[in-house]
Amino acid sequence: MTASPASSASSARECSIANALAVVGERWSLLVLREVLLGNVRFESIAANTGGSRDILSARLRTLVEAGVLERRLYDEHPRRYEYLPTEAGWALQPILLALMDWGDRYVTQGPPPTVWEHSCGAELHLEAVCAACGEPASSGQSRLLRLGGVDQVPAG
Amino acid sequence: MTASPASSASSARECSIANALAVVGERWSLLVLREVLLGNVRFESIAANTGGSRDILSARLRTLVEAGVLERRLYDEHPRRYEYLPTEAGWALQPILLALMDWGDRYVTQGPPPTVWEHSCGAELHLEAVCAACGEPASSGQSRLLRLGGVDQVPAG
DNA sequence: ACTGCTGAGTTGGAAAATCCAACCCACGAC
DNA sequence: GTCGTGGGTTGGATTTTCCAACTCAGCAGT
């Protein structure tokens, strides 16, 4: 937790990708999020389904709560037991996880996709990233950098 | 490179998110990708713009090349110099980076977004994840798990 | 010929994160 | 009273990461 990618050396870009990774970029963070978003909100099931060591999971859960991505809620008074619920920021990570899954299905996983979602329209869910304004796909070549690290970019050409 | 999140303990879920993270989930990997996709394909500019140590960047570049995400290309014979170009799999990570950026803008970065893209439609680019089949947003509650780790799920209710 | 500069790394040693198994504590059930 | 469960913590070994310094090769200037 000392030097995050975002806050390291001299002239690294100020960048929300790095800032996001400083919060959810550590090992196991996104796997913990996966479980929590699937509804496995208790320590035991998170440990079982991710396969991570209990100590680092404990640490990750703590940092994710501190970062406001999860909320730790007491669900049983007497043997004090807690569960970890996604906050709004936590739910907002779902598209990232689905996009990672899609990419993994396509370029890493051998054989058929191990996990399949059905969209409310009835089809198997595959993500597409579109421009929120016009709805057109935001694929490569369809976008241009306007400003980077607070510095406006000059159009090439 | 020994124990990736994907290949660890006993009963961890078989999952393309974990598989994807085994490839691009290490520290600095996605920041390297960011630079390469921005066109900074040479070691020096990757080091300068990410702020990562040269040794781990060197290691990351090697693993990303081995994973087929980048391609190492000789661009100068005599002082042997190489550059790192994204493969198709590398370009396919762009939506993930943009989604991370959006999330970071919204929930982590203080103040105005440091990086702004313009879509070909003229608007500032903000991503939306939609179902590839019907085009409707794939937000939470709009999808249902069909199969997980090779095991079909029973609909709740 | 000598000096410095650039690009692309490698090396060495310190510091931090991760791994793993084992342990702890509180409770409820048998 | 012993077992099992949930939710962790502790100790010690192993791996990564950090950082600065170094290398090596070619070119540019003087």
mmCIF file with all atom_site columns, C-alpha atoms in Angstrom, chain A residues 4-129:
data_model
loop_
_atom_site.group_PDB
_atom_site.id
_atom_site.type_symbol
_atom_site.label_atom_id
_atom_site.label_alt_id
_atom_site.label_comp_id
_atom_site.label_asym_id
_atom_site.label_entity_id
_atom_site.label_seq_id
_atom_site.pdbx_PDB_ins_code
_atom_site.Cartn_x
_atom_site.Cartn_y
_atom_site.Cartn_z
_atom_site.occupancy
_atom_site.B_iso_or_equiv
_atom_site.pdbx_formal_charge
_atom_site.auth_seq_id
_atom_site.auth_comp_id
_atom_site.auth_asym_id
_atom_site.auth_atom_id
_atom_site.pdbx_PDB_model_num
ATOM 1   C CA . SER A 1 4   ? 0.873   2.564   -5.849  1.00 0.00 ? 4   SER A CA 1
ATOM 2   C CA . PRO A 1 5   ? 1.418   2.598   -9.581  1.00 0.00 ? 5   PRO A CA 1
ATOM 3   C CA . ALA A 1 6   ? -0.370  5.925   -9.586  1.00 0.00 ? 6   ALA A CA 1
ATOM 4   C CA . SER A 1 7   ? 1.892   7.662   -7.155  1.00 0.00 ? 7   SER A CA 1
ATOM 5   C CA . SER A 1 8   ? 5.326   6.453   -8.145  1.00 0.00 ? 8   SER A CA 1
ATOM 6   C CA . ALA A 1 9   ? 8.218   8.013   -9.971  1.00 0.00 ? 9   ALA A CA 1
ATOM 7   C CA . SER A 1 10  ? 8.948   11.403  -11.366 1.00 0.00 ? 10  SER A CA 1
ATOM 8   C CA . SER A 1 11  ? 7.066   12.154  -14.537 1.00 0.00 ? 11  SER A CA 1
ATOM 9   C CA . ALA A 1 12  ? 4.516   9.370   -14.776 1.00 0.00 ? 12  ALA A CA 1
ATOM 10  C CA . ARG A 1 13  ? 1.343   10.436  -16.526 1.00 0.00 ? 13  ARG A CA 1
ATOM 11  C CA . GLU A 1 14  ? -1.461  11.644  -14.369 1.00 0.00 ? 14  GLU A CA 1
ATOM 12  C CA . CYS A 1 15  ? -4.093  9.246   -15.523 1.00 0.00 ? 15  CYS A CA 1
ATOM 13  C CA . SER A 1 16  ? -7.358  7.703   -14.372 1.00 0.00 ? 16  SER A CA 1
ATOM 14  C CA . ILE A 1 17  ? -6.308  4.283   -15.604 1.00 0.00 ? 17  ILE A CA 1
ATOM 15  C CA . ALA A 1 18  ? -3.415  4.354   -13.152 1.00 0.00 ? 18  ALA A CA 1
ATOM 16  C CA . ASN A 1 19  ? -5.691  5.758   -10.463 1.00 0.00 ? 19  ASN A CA 1
ATOM 17  C CA . ALA A 1 20  ? -8.213  2.998   -11.055 1.00 0.00 ? 20  ALA A CA 1
ATOM 18  C CA . LEU A 1 21  ? -5.487  0.380   -10.945 1.00 0.00 ? 21  LEU A CA 1
ATOM 19  C CA . ALA A 1 22  ? -4.224  1.810   -7.680  1.00 0.00 ? 22  ALA A CA 1
ATOM 20  C CA . VAL A 1 23  ? -7.607  0.826   -6.243  1.00 0.00 ? 23  VAL A CA 1
ATOM 21  C CA . VAL A 1 24  ? -8.459  -2.435  -7.984  1.00 0.00 ? 24  VAL A CA 1
ATOM 22  C CA . GLY A 1 25  ? -5.191  -3.375  -9.671  1.00 0.00 ? 25  GLY A CA 1
ATOM 23  C CA . GLU A 1 26  ? -3.644  -5.460  -6.949  1.00 0.00 ? 26  GLU A CA 1
ATOM 24  C CA . ARG A 1 27  ? -3.599  -9.206  -7.238  1.00 0.00 ? 27  ARG A CA 1
ATOM 25  C CA . TRP A 1 28  ? -6.910  -10.759 -6.190  1.00 0.00 ? 28  TRP A CA 1
ATOM 26  C CA . SER A 1 29  ? -8.836  -7.475  -6.023  1.00 0.00 ? 29  SER A CA 1
ATOM 27  C CA . LEU A 1 30  ? -10.797 -8.076  -9.194  1.00 0.00 ? 30  LEU A CA 1
ATOM 28  C CA . LEU A 1 31  ? -11.310 -11.731 -8.361  1.00 0.00 ? 31  LEU A CA 1
ATOM 29  C CA . VAL A 1 32  ? -12.764 -10.703 -5.019  1.00 0.00 ? 32  VAL A CA 1
ATOM 30  C CA . LEU A 1 33  ? -15.006 -8.269  -6.869  1.00 0.00 ? 33  LEU A CA 1
ATOM 31  C CA . ARG A 1 34  ? -16.093 -11.014 -9.232  1.00 0.00 ? 34  ARG A CA 1
ATOM 32  C CA . GLU A 1 35  ? -17.276 -13.131 -6.314  1.00 0.00 ? 35  GLU A CA 1
ATOM 33  C CA . VAL A 1 36  ? -18.983 -10.299 -4.538  1.00 0.00 ? 36  VAL A CA 1
ATOM 34  C CA . LEU A 1 37  ? -20.839 -9.275  -7.684  1.00 0.00 ? 37  LEU A CA 1
ATOM 35  C CA . LEU A 1 38  ? -21.877 -12.896 -8.170  1.00 0.00 ? 38  LEU A CA 1
ATOM 36  C CA . GLY A 1 39  ? -23.413 -12.754 -4.736  1.00 0.00 ? 39  GLY A CA 1
ATOM 37  C CA . ASN A 1 40  ? -20.734 -14.581 -2.788  1.00 0.00 ? 40  ASN A CA 1
ATOM 38  C CA . VAL A 1 41  ? -20.366 -11.915 -0.180  1.00 0.00 ? 41  VAL A CA 1
ATOM 39  C CA . ARG A 1 42  ? -18.997 -13.935 2.727   1.00 0.00 ? 42  ARG A CA 1
ATOM 40  C CA . PHE A 1 43  ? -15.376 -14.521 3.558   1.00 0.00 ? 43  PHE A CA 1
ATOM 41  C CA . GLU A 1 44  ? -15.567 -18.292 3.319   1.00 0.00 ? 44  GLU A CA 1
ATOM 42  C CA . SER A 1 45  ? -17.103 -18.397 -0.124  1.00 0.00 ? 45  SER A CA 1
ATOM 43  C CA . ILE A 1 46  ? -14.778 -15.706 -1.412  1.00 0.00 ? 46  ILE A CA 1
ATOM 44  C CA . ALA A 1 47  ? -11.825 -17.718 -0.160  1.00 0.00 ? 47  ALA A CA 1
ATOM 45  C CA . ALA A 1 48  ? -13.183 -20.954 -1.584  1.00 0.00 ? 48  ALA A CA 1
ATOM 46  C CA . ASN A 1 49  ? -14.083 -19.616 -5.025  1.00 0.00 ? 49  ASN A CA 1
ATOM 47  C CA . THR A 1 50  ? -11.060 -17.439 -5.678  1.00 0.00 ? 50  THR A CA 1
ATOM 48  C CA . GLY A 1 51  ? -8.493  -19.820 -4.203  1.00 0.00 ? 51  GLY A CA 1
ATOM 49  C CA . GLY A 1 52  ? -6.592  -16.916 -2.669  1.00 0.00 ? 52  GLY A CA 1
ATOM 50  C CA . SER A 1 53  ? -4.880  -17.152 0.691   1.00 0.00 ? 53  SER A CA 1
ATOM 51  C CA . ARG A 1 54  ? -7.023  -16.035 3.565   1.00 0.00 ? 54  ARG A CA 1
ATOM 52  C CA . ASP A 1 55  ? -4.525  -13.442 4.750   1.00 0.00 ? 55  ASP A CA 1
ATOM 53  C CA . ILE A 1 56  ? -4.283  -11.518 1.520   1.00 0.00 ? 56  ILE A CA 1
ATOM 54  C CA . LEU A 1 57  ? -8.008  -11.801 0.939   1.00 0.00 ? 57  LEU A CA 1
ATOM 55  C CA . SER A 1 58  ? -8.469  -10.302 4.353   1.00 0.00 ? 58  SER A CA 1
ATOM 56  C CA . ALA A 1 59  ? -6.102  -7.480  3.423   1.00 0.00 ? 59  ALA A CA 1
ATOM 57  C CA . ARG A 1 60  ? -7.765  -6.927  0.043   1.00 0.00 ? 60  ARG A CA 1
ATOM 58  C CA . LEU A 1 61  ? -11.229 -6.816  1.533   1.00 0.00 ? 61  LEU A CA 1
ATOM 59  C CA . ARG A 1 62  ? -9.993  -4.204  3.948   1.00 0.00 ? 62  ARG A CA 1
ATOM 60  C CA . THR A 1 63  ? -8.447  -2.025  1.246   1.00 0.00 ? 63  THR A CA 1
ATOM 61  C CA . LEU A 1 64  ? -11.506 -2.385  -0.976  1.00 0.00 ? 64  LEU A CA 1
ATOM 62  C CA . VAL A 1 65  ? -13.726 -1.280  1.896   1.00 0.00 ? 65  VAL A CA 1
ATOM 63  C CA . GLU A 1 66  ? -11.428 1.657   2.593   1.00 0.00 ? 66  GLU A CA 1
ATOM 64  C CA . ALA A 1 67  ? -11.526 2.594   -1.072  1.00 0.00 ? 67  ALA A CA 1
ATOM 65  C CA . GLY A 1 68  ? -15.328 2.620   -1.020  1.00 0.00 ? 68  GLY A CA 1
ATOM 66  C CA . VAL A 1 69  ? -15.769 -0.249  -3.438  1.00 0.00 ? 69  VAL A CA 1
ATOM 67  C CA . LEU A 1 70  ? -17.202 -2.642  -0.869  1.00 0.00 ? 70  LEU A CA 1
ATOM 68  C CA . GLU A 1 71  ? -19.180 -2.124  2.292   1.00 0.00 ? 71  GLU A CA 1
ATOM 69  C CA . ARG A 1 72  ? -18.637 -4.327  5.324   1.00 0.00 ? 72  ARG A CA 1
ATOM 70  C CA . ARG A 1 73  ? -21.899 -5.123  6.983   1.00 0.00 ? 73  ARG A CA 1
ATOM 71  C CA . LEU A 1 74  ? -22.610 -7.010  10.170  1.00 0.00 ? 74  LEU A CA 1
ATOM 72  C CA . TYR A 1 75  ? -25.194 -9.659  9.431   1.00 0.00 ? 75  TYR A CA 1
ATOM 73  C CA . ASP A 1 76  ? -25.043 -11.609 12.643  1.00 0.00 ? 76  ASP A CA 1
ATOM 74  C CA . GLU A 1 77  ? -24.648 -10.051 16.085  1.00 0.00 ? 77  GLU A CA 1
ATOM 75  C CA . HIS A 1 78  ? -23.668 -12.904 18.254  1.00 0.00 ? 78  HIS A CA 1
ATOM 76  C CA . PRO A 1 79  ? -20.948 -14.673 16.651  1.00 0.00 ? 79  PRO A CA 1
ATOM 77  C CA . ARG A 1 80  ? -19.965 -11.385 14.999  1.00 0.00 ? 80  ARG A CA 1
ATOM 78  C CA . ARG A 1 81  ? -20.102 -12.136 11.292  1.00 0.00 ? 81  ARG A CA 1
ATOM 79  C CA . TYR A 1 82  ? -19.642 -9.755  8.413   1.00 0.00 ? 82  TYR A CA 1
ATOM 80  C CA . GLU A 1 83  ? -20.424 -9.733  4.743   1.00 0.00 ? 83  GLU A CA 1
ATOM 81  C CA . TYR A 1 84  ? -19.070 -7.556  1.984   1.00 0.00 ? 84  TYR A CA 1
ATOM 82  C CA . LEU A 1 85  ? -21.530 -5.816  -0.279  1.00 0.00 ? 85  LEU A CA 1
ATOM 83  C CA . PRO A 1 86  ? -20.662 -3.874  -3.405  1.00 0.00 ? 86  PRO A CA 1
ATOM 84  C CA . THR A 1 87  ? -21.222 -0.135  -3.259  1.00 0.00 ? 87  THR A CA 1
ATOM 85  C CA . GLU A 1 88  ? -22.261 1.859   -6.309  1.00 0.00 ? 88  GLU A CA 1
ATOM 86  C CA . ALA A 1 89  ? -18.601 2.109   -7.274  1.00 0.00 ? 89  ALA A CA 1
ATOM 87  C CA . GLY A 1 90  ? -18.374 -1.651  -6.888  1.00 0.00 ? 90  GLY A CA 1
ATOM 88  C CA . TRP A 1 91  ? -21.307 -2.298  -9.209  1.00 0.00 ? 91  TRP A CA 1
ATOM 89  C CA . ALA A 1 92  ? -19.768 0.106   -11.686 1.00 0.00 ? 92  ALA A CA 1
ATOM 90  C CA . LEU A 1 93  ? -16.876 -2.295  -12.081 1.00 0.00 ? 93  LEU A CA 1
ATOM 91  C CA . GLN A 1 94  ? -19.109 -4.984  -13.526 1.00 0.00 ? 94  GLN A CA 1
ATOM 92  C CA . PRO A 1 95  ? -18.645 -3.931  -17.171 1.00 0.00 ? 95  PRO A CA 1
ATOM 93  C CA . ILE A 1 96  ? -14.893 -4.075  -16.670 1.00 0.00 ? 96  ILE A CA 1
ATOM 94  C CA . LEU A 1 97  ? -15.124 -7.609  -15.343 1.00 0.00 ? 97  LEU A CA 1
ATOM 95  C CA . LEU A 1 98  ? -17.397 -8.668  -18.182 1.00 0.00 ? 98  LEU A CA 1
ATOM 96  C CA . ALA A 1 99  ? -15.035 -7.068  -20.687 1.00 0.00 ? 99  ALA A CA 1
ATOM 97  C CA . LEU A 1 100 ? -12.100 -8.898  -19.131 1.00 0.00 ? 100 LEU A CA 1
ATOM 98  C CA . MET A 1 101 ? -14.085 -12.110 -19.308 1.00 0.00 ? 101 MET A CA 1
ATOM 99  C CA . ASP A 1 102 ? -14.864 -11.550 -22.957 1.00 0.00 ? 102 ASP A CA 1
ATOM 100 C CA . TRP A 1 103 ? -11.236 -10.874 -23.702 1.00 0.00 ? 103 TRP A CA 1
ATOM 101 C CA . GLY A 1 104 ? -10.147 -13.913 -21.737 1.00 0.00 ? 104 GLY A CA 1
ATOM 102 C CA . ASP A 1 105 ? -12.683 -16.099 -23.555 1.00 0.00 ? 105 ASP A CA 1
ATOM 103 C CA . ARG A 1 106 ? -11.401 -14.893 -26.856 1.00 0.00 ? 106 ARG A CA 1
ATOM 104 C CA . TYR A 1 107 ? -7.657  -14.776 -26.384 1.00 0.00 ? 107 TYR A CA 1
ATOM 105 C CA . VAL A 1 108 ? -6.675  -16.836 -23.357 1.00 0.00 ? 108 VAL A CA 1
ATOM 106 C CA . THR A 1 109 ? -9.079  -19.584 -22.323 1.00 0.00 ? 109 THR A CA 1
ATOM 107 C CA . GLN A 1 110 ? -8.769  -22.789 -24.310 1.00 0.00 ? 110 GLN A CA 1
ATOM 108 C CA . GLY A 1 111 ? -12.022 -24.424 -25.294 1.00 0.00 ? 111 GLY A CA 1
ATOM 109 C CA . PRO A 1 112 ? -15.515 -23.088 -24.725 1.00 0.00 ? 112 PRO A CA 1
ATOM 110 C CA . PRO A 1 113 ? -16.085 -20.141 -22.375 1.00 0.00 ? 113 PRO A CA 1
ATOM 111 C CA . PRO A 1 114 ? -16.403 -21.470 -18.833 1.00 0.00 ? 114 PRO A CA 1
ATOM 112 C CA . THR A 1 115 ? -18.881 -18.778 -17.885 1.00 0.00 ? 115 THR A CA 1
ATOM 113 C CA . VAL A 1 116 ? -21.881 -17.678 -19.883 1.00 0.00 ? 116 VAL A CA 1
ATOM 114 C CA . TRP A 1 117 ? -24.386 -14.942 -19.194 1.00 0.00 ? 117 TRP A CA 1
ATOM 115 C CA . GLU A 1 118 ? -27.761 -14.452 -20.724 1.00 0.00 ? 118 GLU A CA 1
ATOM 116 C CA . HIS A 1 119 ? -28.911 -10.943 -21.458 1.00 0.00 ? 119 HIS A CA 1
ATOM 117 C CA . SER A 1 120 ? -32.484 -9.888  -20.788 1.00 0.00 ? 120 SER A CA 1
ATOM 118 C CA . CYS A 1 121 ? -33.048 -9.949  -24.561 1.00 0.00 ? 121 CYS A CA 1
ATOM 119 C CA . GLY A 1 122 ? -32.585 -13.712 -24.559 1.00 0.00 ? 122 GLY A CA 1
ATOM 120 C CA . ALA A 1 123 ? -29.210 -13.853 -26.289 1.00 0.00 ? 123 ALA A CA 1
ATOM 121 C CA . GLU A 1 124 ? -25.950 -14.910 -24.731 1.00 0.00 ? 124 GLU A CA 1
ATOM 122 C CA . LEU A 1 125 ? -24.376 -11.769 -23.378 1.00 0.00 ? 125 LEU A CA 1
ATOM 123 C CA . HIS A 1 126 ? -21.338 -10.472 -25.209 1.00 0.00 ? 126 HIS A CA 1
ATOM 124 C CA . LEU A 1 127 ? -20.246 -6.954  -24.522 1.00 0.00 ? 127 LEU A CA 1
ATOM 125 C CA . GLU A 1 128 ? -19.673 -4.237  -26.999 1.00 0.00 ? 128 GLU A CA 1
ATOM 126 C CA . ALA A 1 129 ? -18.235 -0.888  -26.034 1.00 0.00 ? 129 ALA A CA 1
#
